[in-house]
mmCIF file of C-alpha atoms in Angstrom:
data_model
loop_
_atom_site.group_PDB
_atom_site.id
_atom_site.type_symbol
_atom_site.label_atom_id
_atom_site.label_comp_id
_atom_site.label_asym_id
_atom_site.label_seq_id
_atom_site.Cartn_x
_atom_site.Cartn_y
_atom_site.Cartn_z
ATOM 1 C CA ALA A 1 135.407 141.791 75.987
ATOM 2 C CA ALA A 2 135.131 141.734 80.281
ATOM 3 C CA PRO A 3 137.297 143.151 82.515
ATOM 4 C CA ALA A 4 139.980 140.834 84.159
ATOM 5 C CA PRO A 5 138.564 140.337 87.860
ATOM 6 C CA VAL A 6 140.645 142.115 90.217
ATOM 7 C CA ALA A 7 142.192 139.892 93.231
ATOM 8 C CA ALA A 8 141.538 140.483 97.026
ATOM 9 C CA GLN A 9 143.663 141.583 98.973
ATOM 10 C CA PRO A 10 143.414 139.810 102.329
ATOM 11 C CA ALA A 11 142.875 142.226 104.872
ATOM 12 C CA PRO A 12 145.544 143.310 107.003
ATOM 13 C CA ARG A 13 145.923 141.242 110.210
ATOM 14 C CA PRO A 14 145.640 143.662 113.542
ATOM 15 C CA ALA A 15 148.491 144.181 116.240
ATOM 16 C CA ALA A 16 149.071 141.943 118.639
ATOM 17 C CA PRO A 17 148.206 143.786 121.806
ATOM 18 C CA PRO A 18 150.579 144.831 124.332
ATOM 19 C CA ALA A 19 152.396 142.415 126.852
ATOM 20 C CA ARG A 20 149.960 142.968 130.088
ATOM 21 C CA LYS A 21 150.950 143.932 133.308
ATOM 22 C CA PRO A 22 150.302 141.180 136.223
ATOM 23 C CA ALA A 23 147.393 142.688 138.342
ATOM 24 C CA PRO A 24 148.715 144.171 141.826
ATOM 25 C CA VAL A 25 148.941 141.793 144.915
ATOM 26 C CA SER A 26 145.871 142.732 147.062
ATOM 27 C CA ASN A 27 146.791 143.925 150.509
ATOM 28 C CA ALA A 28 143.385 143.069 152.063
ATOM 29 C CA ILE A 29 143.051 140.950 155.069
ATOM 30 C CA VAL A 30 141.703 137.306 154.834
ATOM 31 C CA ARG A 31 140.275 135.986 157.709
ATOM 32 C CA PRO A 32 139.640 132.324 158.383
ATOM 33 C CA PHE A 33 136.541 130.900 158.263
ATOM 34 C CA LEU A 34 136.169 130.425 162.320
ATOM 35 C CA ARG A 35 133.662 129.761 164.303
ATOM 36 C CA SER A 36 133.224 129.060 168.535
ATOM 37 C CA SER A 37 132.439 125.724 168.085
ATOM 38 C CA SER A 38 130.411 123.278 165.551
ATOM 39 C CA ARG A 39 127.051 123.929 166.856
ATOM 40 C CA SER A 40 127.337 127.597 166.751
ATOM 41 C CA CYS A 41 124.946 129.653 163.818
ATOM 42 C CA CYS A 42 127.617 130.569 160.574
ATOM 43 C CA TRP A 43 125.045 133.180 159.435
ATOM 44 C CA PRO A 44 127.080 136.141 157.979
ATOM 45 C CA ILE A 45 126.552 139.652 159.841
ATOM 46 C CA GLY A 46 128.405 142.727 158.194
ATOM 47 C CA GLU A 47 130.464 143.533 154.412
ATOM 48 C CA PRO A 48 132.959 140.698 154.014
ATOM 49 C CA GLY A 49 136.314 142.608 153.961
ATOM 50 C CA THR A 50 135.307 144.839 156.471
ATOM 51 C CA PRO A 51 136.562 144.881 159.901
ATOM 52 C CA GLU A 52 132.944 144.833 161.232
ATOM 53 C CA PHE A 53 131.913 141.294 159.434
ATOM 54 C CA ARG A 54 131.676 138.589 161.705
ATOM 55 C CA PHE A 55 129.467 135.115 161.934
ATOM 56 C CA CYS A 56 126.311 135.088 164.469
ATOM 57 C CA THR A 57 127.735 132.743 167.588
ATOM 58 C CA SER A 58 124.147 131.959 168.894
ATOM 59 C CA GLN A 59 123.582 128.057 169.674
ATOM 60 C CA ALA A 60 122.808 126.211 166.191
ATOM 61 C CA MET A 61 119.370 123.904 165.755
ATOM 62 C CA SER A 62 120.355 120.819 165.549
ATOM 63 C CA GLY A 63 120.943 119.582 161.905
ATOM 64 C CA LYS A 64 120.614 123.084 160.413
ATOM 65 C CA PRO A 65 123.813 125.385 160.627
ATOM 66 C CA TYR A 66 121.679 128.466 161.644
ATOM 67 C CA CYS A 67 120.330 129.807 165.218
ATOM 68 C CA PRO A 68 116.225 129.733 165.150
ATOM 69 C CA GLU A 69 116.186 133.441 164.383
ATOM 70 C CA HIS A 70 118.245 133.302 161.451
ATOM 71 C CA ALA A 71 116.686 129.984 159.990
ATOM 72 C CA ALA A 72 113.576 131.553 159.883
ATOM 73 C CA VAL A 73 115.062 133.925 157.414
ATOM 74 C CA ALA A 74 116.800 131.239 155.400
ATOM 75 C CA TYR A 75 114.191 128.704 155.059
ATOM 76 C CA VAL A 76 111.084 130.305 153.658
ATOM 77 C CA LYS A 77 108.434 127.866 152.327
ATOM 78 C CA VAL A 78 107.963 128.483 148.829
ATOM 79 C CA ARG A 79 103.787 129.841 149.101
ATOM 80 C CA ASP A 80 104.530 132.570 151.494
ATOM 81 C CA ARG A 81 107.367 133.968 149.521
ATOM 82 C CA ARG A 82 104.963 133.953 146.586
ATOM 83 C CA GLU A 83 102.151 135.819 148.893
ATOM 84 C CA ASP A 84 104.558 138.340 149.944
ATOM 85 C CA ALA A 85 105.161 139.471 146.050
ATOM 86 C CA ALA A 86 101.284 139.872 145.725
#
């Protein structure tokens, strides 16, 4: 006669992870986005979160958020970027 099948035991459940402490509150200084006027360039300069971080305050182009210098960097034609990669 064939041996009787052995009943499978359910796998043990993993223990619940320990309760986590809330993350400490950062003491980082958060500076509001301040522009000298609605017509000034909003190009970021420096590393955010550092005291040196600021925005360009040059005169923005009409209908653009950037001054001519930063608009030339921000608005690059697709064809021009492909030529640079070659």
